């Protein structure tokens, strides 16, 4: 097919074909001049309505270990094979394959055989062979030198052959998600003080530009750039230049921003998806904010959920379209097992002790990355884990769990990486050193099977494997958690239903990290609370096969200072709807707690941070410094006793976004 007739269509027709759930609400539709064959349709979310490719090489490794281990553990291990993983083109030779590994064509031919019914197969391929690859480490340093000749080899011997295979019309019905060059641009942002990275960076930028141009020209290929993880680019001093670097690379391509479909975080890393007990980086313990703990080093982004949403906002503000999709590699960021805290421990009085007692990430240092001891498999790969409104469009398993990150130097491994040595140390750049946290007792090169690591990853999986339902991905995370009402002693919550192939049996509600109820409904009223107190809530879904979802995003409900009654009175509850790191929307529910009807009501609060309302609805708002006053409109000022109404607003902020305490007065 000549390139000029290839078009990338984002059309309403695509939504009908692959299921409307595949589209983000903010997609700008580009109408095709005429109907195009289905094979050339380029949808907004290639993972929606698709089935993930099962790599036979990976499945064989998993099954061999599961049958060798046997027993209960072997049974759990075998469930891993039901999940889609990415195929790594980690050297030129991987394109053709060898006696032990399928080549790219052979994988795609298998993908064709895996298509069932009308659902397309989505095939994830990692493009990973830049000149001077892995410039800040040795574990995965590459075969091509950071020179003009190396770049030429990359383009002609590596990218061109890959693009030629992917463009074969035979594969046009497969959705191909390309994860492009893990770690490269994050190293370009943060590691310029290392000569190897300073030298490699221009080749990284040119190589990625070339790759984006080649792959974007193939309509069924979707380009995702790697963005490191929260523990790497989370500081605003890294995130701000990262936004500019990604925009610069995109704008150098022929199609500009349109050549990139989205971004993937946590590739081959272990930063947790959520830190359910550390939800507020500005929470003061012993007079210090949590983010000042040594583990966080003033990086306010504790987990991948917040990282992906903050990066989305940063990238959009640098010119990327709002249709970009964020992906998270959850293959090894689970952190289950006995070491995982089960409830908030609020006893510690210093930030370091508080963080140590409550973090699910068990690494001693966030910069540790090689064969991490104690990590578990995370969320199963799936599309739209937070519904259609979230910038996070899928969880993937990019790193096949069980494959080593790298070996370390010893008598038989002369070129290994000291970062992978269980007896070695890592430096934080501030003169502090920490253990590498690498699993002891093995020394296995990058990409090769690591039996002891696989066992740990299965045993520490979160959500856990179990129930004998191999294909069950477990319940989706409850969405839309909101405070629907408060009194002086209660907070009412609602959320949207989760789904699970095995069925959902109910939900657990957590107050300040401790479970307070398990209910079947999608709502709950928490009673017996203290007046004028802020409580934080999250909800998990329980699947019929015994699996538990990750916690929902947290909301804060603040009880009123008095029970009202006898005269006029009102209370107000506050819930953040969507928070993208530099801005958010919130809804406020106003309830008449008095015994007479209100004529009007006024809600006031004072933000601790620099939140600034940009627009509001269903109330007249004004703001002076951090102090906000919101008054009901003519049409919603009057409330009968127990009657409720609500208003909302959008605001910008930077730094923390702690929910304020609201006051309500009625007349
Ligand atoms: C290695 C690759 C390997 C990939 C998947 C990377 O860390 O460098 O060689 O294919 O992991 O295991």
XYZ file of C-alpha atoms and ligand atoms in Angstrom:
679
model
C 0.000 0.000 0.000
C 1.557 3.351 -0.960
C 1.995 5.631 1.990
C -0.073 8.481 0.590
C -3.320 6.541 0.918
C -2.665 5.511 4.505
C -4.702 7.653 6.822
C -5.125 7.677 10.508
C -8.815 7.897 11.184
C -10.334 8.842 14.486
C -13.947 8.461 13.569
C -17.339 7.810 15.042
C -17.425 4.729 12.821
C -14.466 3.390 14.742
C -16.395 3.721 17.975
C -19.245 1.608 16.626
C -16.922 -0.980 15.222
C -14.825 -1.590 18.337
C -17.213 -0.512 21.086
C -17.932 2.998 22.233
C -15.994 2.410 25.433
C -12.870 2.719 23.342
C -13.143 6.454 22.955
C -12.065 9.114 25.367
C -14.695 11.823 25.571
C -12.300 14.498 24.454
C -11.365 13.056 21.078
C -11.732 15.505 18.246
C -13.206 13.513 15.389
C -11.596 13.872 11.985
C -14.198 12.914 9.448
C -12.990 10.671 6.652
C -13.732 11.850 3.138
C -15.165 8.437 2.366
C -15.560 5.072 4.056
C -12.242 3.325 4.624
C -11.590 -0.384 5.101
C -11.684 -1.464 8.738
C -8.032 -2.393 8.636
C -6.924 1.230 8.319
C -9.021 2.537 11.211
C -6.953 4.057 13.974
C -8.992 4.095 17.184
C -8.426 6.260 20.254
C -7.825 3.360 22.629
C -6.487 0.263 20.835
C -6.835 -1.810 24.017
C -10.585 -1.265 24.330
C -12.588 -4.133 22.897
C -9.416 -6.017 21.953
C -7.841 -9.194 23.312
C -4.179 -9.128 24.293
C -1.605 -11.252 22.461
C -0.332 -14.238 24.458
C 3.374 -14.728 23.708
C 3.972 -18.487 23.313
C 7.633 -18.124 24.382
C 6.592 -16.483 27.641
C 3.754 -18.970 28.168
C 6.214 -21.843 27.793
C 8.583 -20.350 30.391
C 5.718 -19.868 32.837
C 4.269 -23.317 32.308
C 7.658 -25.017 32.651
C 8.219 -23.383 36.013
C 4.634 -23.950 37.181
C 4.909 -27.665 36.497
C 8.387 -27.877 38.057
C 7.224 -26.075 41.219
C 3.887 -27.911 41.300
C 1.459 -27.815 44.244
C -0.426 -24.696 45.243
C 2.362 -22.393 44.098
C 2.535 -24.063 40.691
C -1.226 -23.627 40.359
C -0.951 -19.912 41.059
C 2.047 -19.548 38.757
C 0.232 -21.153 35.864
C -2.396 -18.379 36.001
C 0.235 -15.877 34.874
C 0.288 -17.424 31.399
C -3.264 -16.207 30.727
C -2.052 -12.592 30.617
C -0.793 -10.633 27.652
C 2.825 -9.438 27.777
C 4.895 -7.316 25.434
C 7.382 -8.763 22.956
C 10.787 -7.077 23.255
C 12.753 -6.370 20.089
C 15.843 -5.863 22.237
C 18.455 -6.380 19.489
C 18.608 -6.634 15.718
C 18.728 -10.424 15.981
C 15.367 -10.483 17.787
C 13.602 -9.443 14.561
C 14.470 -12.750 12.893
C 14.368 -14.729 16.159
C 16.390 -17.837 16.948
C 15.869 -21.442 17.947
C 14.563 -20.407 21.380
C 12.654 -17.211 20.506
C 10.062 -16.454 17.857
C 10.927 -13.614 15.495
C 8.649 -10.654 14.841
C 6.837 -12.247 11.864
C 6.324 -15.492 13.716
C 4.787 -13.579 16.633
C 2.420 -11.705 14.331
C 1.455 -14.954 12.598
C 0.612 -16.374 16.034
C -1.364 -13.215 16.788
C -3.469 -13.872 13.676
C -4.273 -17.354 14.960
C -5.305 -15.934 18.338
C -8.034 -13.750 16.897
C -11.416 -14.973 18.093
C -14.679 -13.609 16.746
C -14.663 -9.965 15.782
C -12.457 -8.682 18.642
C -9.079 -7.607 17.268
C -5.854 -8.772 18.882
C -3.613 -6.080 20.335
C 0.091 -6.894 20.001
C 2.565 -4.971 22.158
C 6.083 -4.631 20.844
C 8.914 -2.886 22.683
C 11.300 -1.024 20.398
C 14.538 -1.059 22.402
C 17.872 -0.782 20.631
C 18.938 2.885 20.490
C 22.585 3.752 19.953
C 24.191 4.016 23.396
C 21.177 2.349 25.024
C 20.822 2.353 28.830
C 23.329 5.200 29.150
C 22.986 5.492 32.945
C 23.466 1.788 33.668
C 25.139 -1.314 32.304
C 22.470 -3.982 32.765
C 20.849 -3.411 29.360
C 23.438 -1.387 27.515
C 23.070 -2.092 23.885
C 24.742 -3.433 20.820
C 24.940 -0.098 18.959
C 27.442 2.662 19.773
C 26.356 6.272 20.348
C 27.853 7.453 17.057
C 26.566 8.558 13.660
C 27.349 5.070 12.354
C 25.419 3.505 15.246
C 22.414 5.690 14.453
C 22.591 4.691 10.798
C 22.625 1.016 11.779
C 19.684 1.608 14.099
C 17.659 3.187 11.329
C 18.514 0.863 8.452
C 19.192 -2.493 10.123
C 16.699 -2.254 12.969
C 13.807 0.203 12.488
C 13.411 -0.255 8.720
C 13.113 -4.067 8.963
C 10.688 -3.789 11.902
C 8.548 -1.244 10.022
C 8.577 -3.460 6.910
C 7.162 -6.393 8.891
C 4.571 -4.309 10.746
C 3.367 -2.720 7.483
C 2.662 -6.091 5.863
C -1.037 -5.888 4.828
C -1.458 -9.399 6.230
C -1.198 -7.866 9.726
C -3.405 -4.840 9.073
C -6.184 -6.213 11.302
C -3.884 -6.502 14.323
C -3.603 -3.462 16.575
C 0.089 -2.978 17.210
C 1.058 -0.947 20.295
C 4.712 0.064 20.104
C 6.384 0.946 23.411
C 9.227 3.117 22.251
C 12.651 3.064 23.849
C 12.260 2.667 27.618
C 14.403 4.973 29.779
C 15.895 6.946 26.874
C 14.181 10.355 27.129
C 14.005 10.205 30.963
C 17.796 9.787 30.856
C 17.957 12.716 28.440
C 16.096 14.807 31.039
C 17.885 13.834 34.246
C 21.230 12.256 33.462
C 23.056 14.844 31.378
C 25.783 15.018 34.011
C 26.788 11.476 32.999
C 29.052 11.689 29.935
C 27.552 8.511 28.441
C 24.074 10.068 28.550
C 25.203 13.485 27.310
C 26.838 11.761 24.328
C 23.884 9.470 23.640
C 21.079 12.043 23.938
C 21.270 13.530 20.391
C 21.219 9.984 18.989
C 18.275 9.103 21.212
C 16.348 12.121 19.933
C 17.158 11.480 16.274
C 16.541 7.734 16.578
C 13.148 8.227 18.253
C 12.153 10.837 15.668
C 12.986 8.314 12.935
C 11.053 5.542 14.682
C 7.984 7.725 15.226
C 7.948 8.752 11.571
C 8.294 5.188 10.311
C 5.742 3.638 12.648
C 3.192 6.457 12.501
C 2.948 5.883 8.754
C 1.426 2.446 9.475
C -2.250 3.021 10.367
C -2.630 0.048 12.714
C 0.467 0.939 14.742
C 0.073 3.027 17.917
C 3.116 4.849 19.284
C 3.667 5.103 23.053
C 6.732 6.823 24.457
C 8.211 5.660 27.753
C 8.140 8.281 30.547
C 10.012 6.527 33.354
C 8.048 6.433 36.600
C 6.940 8.558 39.577
C 10.185 7.946 41.460
C 12.183 9.300 38.528
C 10.434 12.269 36.910
C 7.913 13.036 39.703
C 9.732 16.122 41.046
C 8.451 19.212 39.262
C 12.085 20.086 38.532
C 12.138 16.928 36.369
C 8.540 16.886 35.162
C 8.617 20.410 33.749
C 11.699 19.837 31.543
C 10.353 16.372 30.639
C 7.204 17.967 29.199
C 9.371 20.208 27.050
C 11.668 17.359 25.950
C 8.774 15.141 24.814
C 7.181 18.084 22.985
C 10.482 18.861 21.274
C 10.879 15.268 20.056
C 7.250 15.156 18.875
C 7.478 18.464 17.037
C 10.562 17.281 15.153
C 8.538 14.487 13.512
C 6.723 14.865 10.191
C 3.276 14.573 11.752
C 4.222 16.460 14.930
C 2.175 15.669 18.047
C -0.096 13.384 16.004
C 2.694 10.817 15.624
C 2.359 9.918 19.310
C -0.713 8.105 20.630
C 0.309 8.227 24.255
C 2.797 7.402 26.959
C 3.666 4.491 29.201
C 4.968 4.716 32.755
C 6.615 2.263 35.158
C 8.034 0.120 32.342
C 9.973 -2.732 33.997
C 9.751 -0.818 37.272
C 8.125 -1.396 40.664
C 6.613 1.932 41.745
C 3.166 1.022 43.078
C -0.002 2.016 41.265
C -1.358 3.534 44.476
C -0.066 4.176 47.987
C -3.425 3.697 49.684
C -2.259 4.961 53.102
C -0.099 7.834 51.867
C -2.566 9.835 49.840
C -1.552 13.358 50.841
C 2.097 14.345 50.271
C 1.511 17.508 52.307
C 0.105 15.771 55.374
C 2.112 17.137 58.316
C 3.567 14.597 60.741
C 5.726 16.031 63.506
C 5.452 19.381 61.725
C 6.901 18.095 58.442
C 5.090 17.161 55.197
C 5.146 13.465 54.209
C 6.958 14.284 50.979
C 9.946 15.461 53.045
C 10.523 11.884 54.255
C 13.865 10.501 53.152
C 12.109 7.918 50.963
C 10.408 10.654 48.906
C 13.085 13.375 49.041
C 10.456 16.096 48.425
C 9.088 14.292 45.351
C 5.327 14.847 45.888
C 4.285 12.089 43.465
C 4.105 8.863 45.452
C 2.492 6.480 42.973
C 1.825 5.780 39.321
C -1.826 6.799 39.395
C -0.848 10.310 40.388
C 2.204 10.260 38.125
C 0.265 9.255 35.001
C -2.409 11.876 35.613
C 0.129 14.617 36.402
C 2.216 13.780 33.334
C -0.916 13.772 31.193
C -1.637 17.305 32.262
C 1.990 18.374 31.795
C 2.112 16.889 28.297
C -1.200 18.436 27.262
C -0.016 21.811 28.508
C 3.067 21.374 26.297
C 0.927 20.968 23.203
C -0.023 17.279 23.079
C -3.691 16.715 22.208
C -6.031 15.737 25.038
C -6.650 12.450 23.172
C -3.277 11.011 24.274
C -3.682 7.848 26.348
C -1.630 6.993 29.425
C -0.586 3.369 30.032
C 0.934 1.876 33.188
C 3.138 -1.231 33.234
C 1.688 -3.125 36.210
C 3.606 -6.364 35.690
C 5.756 -5.984 38.808
C 4.330 -3.135 40.900
C 1.915 -5.154 43.065
C 3.603 -5.204 46.517
C 1.301 -7.774 48.130
C 2.380 -10.518 50.480
C 2.846 -10.397 54.244
C 4.935 -7.194 54.282
C 2.104 -5.076 52.845
C 0.477 -2.834 55.484
C -3.201 -3.707 55.874
C -4.388 -0.503 57.528
C -3.261 3.020 58.238
C -0.870 3.220 61.191
C -1.164 6.782 62.451
C 1.012 6.268 65.539
C 4.458 7.265 64.217
C 5.378 10.850 65.012
C 8.122 11.483 62.452
C 7.707 11.512 58.674
C 10.327 8.802 58.162
C 8.700 6.434 60.646
C 5.222 7.242 59.335
C 6.205 6.567 55.726
C 8.061 3.369 56.677
C 5.020 2.084 58.561
C 2.531 2.882 55.825
C 4.108 2.584 52.388
C 3.284 -0.502 50.347
C 6.482 -0.039 48.296
C 8.955 -2.083 50.333
C 12.120 -0.910 48.564
C 14.625 0.849 50.837
C 15.254 3.413 48.084
C 12.953 4.507 45.250
C 15.858 4.539 42.808
C 16.415 0.778 43.176
C 15.379 -0.973 39.957
C 17.208 -4.276 39.354
C 15.494 -7.597 40.234
C 13.800 -6.029 43.250
C 13.423 -8.265 46.272
C 9.854 -8.585 47.570
C 7.971 -7.090 44.615
C 4.828 -8.758 43.295
C 2.838 -8.878 40.098
C 0.402 -5.947 39.994
C -2.944 -5.299 38.348
C -3.794 -7.618 35.446
C -3.579 -6.074 31.987
C -6.883 -4.469 31.073
C -8.418 -1.557 29.245
C -10.014 1.469 30.912
C -9.441 0.463 34.518
C -10.850 3.815 35.685
C -13.661 4.101 33.145
C -13.840 6.218 30.016
C -13.159 9.604 31.623
C -9.636 8.900 32.891
C -6.468 9.684 30.948
C -5.218 6.211 32.008
C -6.520 4.021 29.176
C -5.009 0.640 30.107
C -2.806 -1.381 32.421
C -0.213 -3.402 30.477
C 2.436 -5.966 31.295
C 5.346 -4.545 29.333
C 8.073 -6.313 31.312
C 7.362 -10.046 31.260
C 7.329 -10.951 34.985
C 10.046 -13.533 35.633
C 12.610 -12.125 33.207
C 15.766 -10.708 34.783
C 16.694 -7.013 34.702
C 20.397 -7.762 34.528
C 23.400 -9.544 35.993
C 26.294 -8.182 38.057
C 30.051 -8.525 37.779
C 31.592 -11.640 39.242
C 34.099 -14.204 38.015
C 31.731 -15.458 35.325
C 29.981 -12.141 34.474
C 32.710 -9.635 33.571
C 30.328 -7.039 32.079
C 27.501 -7.082 34.610
C 25.967 -4.051 36.351
C 26.833 -3.290 40.010
C 23.268 -1.946 40.416
C 22.133 -5.590 40.151
C 24.551 -6.894 42.799
C 22.612 -7.957 45.921
C 25.636 -6.903 47.978
C 26.020 -3.580 46.142
C 24.776 -0.089 46.887
C 22.902 2.709 45.143
C 23.478 6.427 45.672
C 20.735 9.066 45.849
C 23.000 11.844 44.616
C 22.857 13.516 48.046
C 25.707 11.473 49.487
C 23.449 8.730 50.883
C 23.803 5.096 49.882
C 21.246 2.312 50.065
C 21.176 -1.413 49.296
C 20.357 -2.275 45.662
C 17.576 -4.513 47.018
C 18.342 -7.077 44.307
C 17.235 -10.649 44.963
C 20.231 -12.561 46.374
C 21.407 -15.983 45.296
C 21.218 -15.691 41.483
C 23.128 -13.855 38.759
C 21.056 -13.866 35.574
C 21.540 -11.634 32.505
C 18.846 -9.199 31.333
C 15.877 -10.807 29.654
C 16.652 -14.350 30.815
C 14.325 -16.369 33.005
C 14.846 -15.871 36.756
C 12.986 -18.651 38.598
C 13.391 -17.255 42.126
C 12.155 -13.847 40.976
C 9.120 -15.344 39.257
C 8.193 -17.264 42.420
C 8.362 -14.077 44.510
C 6.382 -12.074 41.992
C 3.566 -14.634 42.106
C 3.630 -15.015 45.891
C 3.592 -11.251 46.425
C 1.076 -10.477 43.684
C -1.417 -7.712 44.459
C -4.195 -8.335 43.592
C -3.307 -11.904 44.624
C -3.722 -14.856 42.329
C -6.151 -17.441 43.545
C -9.531 -19.005 43.217
C -8.452 -21.282 40.425
C -9.949 -18.954 37.818
C -6.947 -18.528 35.589
C -8.452 -16.085 33.118
C -10.170 -13.916 35.719
C -8.606 -10.474 35.820
C -10.476 -9.578 39.019
C -12.791 -6.653 39.634
C -12.230 -3.223 38.105
C -11.393 -0.370 40.484
C -14.575 1.367 41.732
C -14.890 4.745 40.005
C -16.561 8.038 40.816
C -16.308 7.816 44.603
C -18.082 10.914 45.959
C -19.373 12.315 49.244
C -23.119 12.671 48.770
C -23.959 14.128 52.182
C -22.646 14.788 55.654
C -24.077 15.442 59.110
C -22.258 16.150 62.345
C -21.848 12.389 62.879
C -22.013 10.785 59.434
C -20.614 10.833 55.917
C -22.537 9.332 52.983
C -20.678 7.971 49.976
C -21.534 6.654 46.542
C -19.493 5.143 43.736
C -20.036 3.406 40.419
C -20.270 -0.362 40.073
C -17.199 -2.451 39.252
C -17.204 -5.368 36.858
C -15.530 -8.755 37.077
C -15.772 -11.762 34.752
C -16.584 -13.882 37.818
C -19.086 -11.336 39.190
C -18.789 -8.691 41.915
C -19.934 -9.715 45.395
C -19.518 -6.376 47.143
C -17.299 -3.514 48.202
C -15.129 -2.735 51.198
C -15.161 0.822 52.504
C -12.026 2.161 54.201
C -11.977 5.186 56.521
C -8.472 6.622 57.020
C -7.090 3.335 55.704
C -9.035 1.052 58.082
C -11.888 -1.090 56.793
C -15.219 0.065 58.236
C -17.728 -1.936 56.220
C -18.310 -4.463 53.475
C -21.489 -3.787 51.535
C -23.247 -5.085 48.452
C -24.555 -1.663 47.354
C -22.674 1.103 45.548
C -23.184 3.468 48.467
C -22.653 3.584 52.212
C -23.290 5.939 55.135
C -20.518 5.907 57.712
C -21.987 6.784 61.124
C -20.829 7.416 64.693
C -18.293 10.044 63.607
C -17.040 13.098 65.480
C -18.346 16.556 64.535
C -16.207 18.919 62.443
C -13.696 16.241 61.492
C -12.228 15.347 58.090
C -12.247 11.645 57.160
C -10.658 10.081 54.131
C -12.373 7.231 52.286
C -11.430 4.672 49.645
C -13.391 1.690 48.315
C -12.259 -1.669 46.906
C -14.376 -4.135 44.922
C -14.591 -7.826 45.839
C -14.791 -10.378 43.032
C -16.709 -13.646 43.272
C -13.501 -15.576 42.544
C -11.867 -14.061 45.615
C -9.970 -11.262 43.951
C -9.935 -7.722 45.294
C -9.504 -4.596 43.185
C -6.982 -1.877 43.887
C -8.383 0.960 46.030
C -10.366 3.747 44.373
C -9.119 7.316 44.344
C -9.680 8.795 47.829
C -12.294 11.384 48.827
C -12.560 13.436 51.996
C -15.809 13.904 53.893
C -15.944 16.512 56.678
C -18.633 16.268 59.301
C -20.452 19.434 60.342
C -19.847 21.141 63.628
C -23.346 20.714 65.000
C -26.348 18.564 64.372
C -28.473 21.474 63.257
C -32.174 21.243 63.950
C -34.488 23.694 65.649
C -33.623 26.513 63.314
C -31.917 27.098 59.997
C -28.668 25.282 59.304
C -26.791 23.523 56.562
C -23.787 21.319 55.942
C -21.541 20.830 52.959
C -19.527 17.857 51.626
C -16.605 18.164 49.212
C -15.379 15.624 46.647
C -12.650 16.007 44.043
C -13.929 14.611 40.743
C -10.868 14.572 38.539
C -7.380 15.733 39.544
C -4.762 15.931 36.810
C -1.917 17.259 38.936
C -2.100 20.908 37.951
C -5.846 21.319 38.151
C -8.992 19.561 39.283
C -12.743 19.593 39.335
C -14.714 19.245 42.542
C -18.335 18.950 43.562
C -19.864 20.299 46.772
C -23.112 18.882 48.160
C -25.161 21.228 50.360
C -27.699 19.735 52.788
C -30.281 21.596 54.834
C -29.682 20.261 58.354
C -32.201 22.622 59.945
C -35.903 22.185 60.580
C -36.994 25.062 58.370
C -36.541 25.658 54.664
C -33.566 27.776 53.595
C -33.942 30.865 51.416
C -30.267 30.908 50.618
C -27.052 29.257 51.762
C -23.390 30.205 51.762
C -20.484 27.752 51.862
C -17.019 29.033 52.756
C -13.626 27.457 53.012
C -9.981 28.339 53.035
C -7.399 26.417 51.030
C -3.955 25.818 52.470
C -2.372 25.723 49.017
C -2.510 27.907 45.906
C -5.741 26.480 44.492
C -7.526 29.032 42.289
C -11.062 28.601 40.965
C -11.265 29.218 37.229
C -14.973 28.570 36.718
C -17.935 27.252 38.666
C -21.508 26.137 38.166
C -24.704 26.133 40.243
C -23.252 28.660 42.714
C -21.827 32.173 42.657
C -18.207 31.858 43.786
C -15.632 34.432 44.743
C -12.105 33.935 45.960
C -9.688 36.149 47.831
C -6.309 34.544 48.498
C -7.168 31.051 49.688
C -10.618 32.062 51.015
C -13.617 31.032 48.931
C -17.262 32.018 49.306
C -19.945 30.157 47.355
C -23.581 31.257 47.478
C -26.588 29.438 46.071
C -28.246 30.679 42.911
C -31.844 31.860 42.771
C -32.878 28.407 41.585
C -31.081 26.310 44.218
C -30.880 28.552 47.300
C -34.153 27.241 48.696
C -33.833 23.830 50.326
C -36.477 21.974 52.298
C -35.315 20.371 55.586
C -33.023 17.452 54.653
C -33.072 18.693 51.068
C -29.801 18.734 49.129
C -28.345 20.439 46.113
C -24.888 20.628 44.682
C -22.508 22.907 42.869
C -19.139 22.424 41.270
C -16.056 24.167 40.057
C -12.791 23.774 38.233
C -9.534 25.053 39.739
C -5.816 25.139 39.059
C -3.092 24.394 41.608
C 0.508 23.298 42.036
C 2.064 21.360 44.907
C -0.484 19.723 47.208
C -4.256 19.650 46.895
C -5.532 18.961 50.375
C -9.308 19.041 50.720
C -10.435 22.038 52.814
C -12.818 22.060 55.753
C -16.140 23.618 54.692
C -18.504 25.815 56.668
C -22.126 26.295 55.680
C -24.562 28.958 56.841
C -28.211 29.173 55.863
C -30.807 31.885 56.091
C 16.261 -6.316 28.790
C 15.830 -6.937 27.490
C 14.670 -7.872 27.745
C 13.572 -7.146 28.476
C 12.398 -8.034 28.804
C 15.120 -5.645 29.476
O 15.505 -5.196 30.725
O 17.282 -5.390 28.541
O 16.882 -7.652 26.921
O 14.169 -8.384 26.532
O 14.050 -6.567 29.669
O 12.696 -8.970 29.763
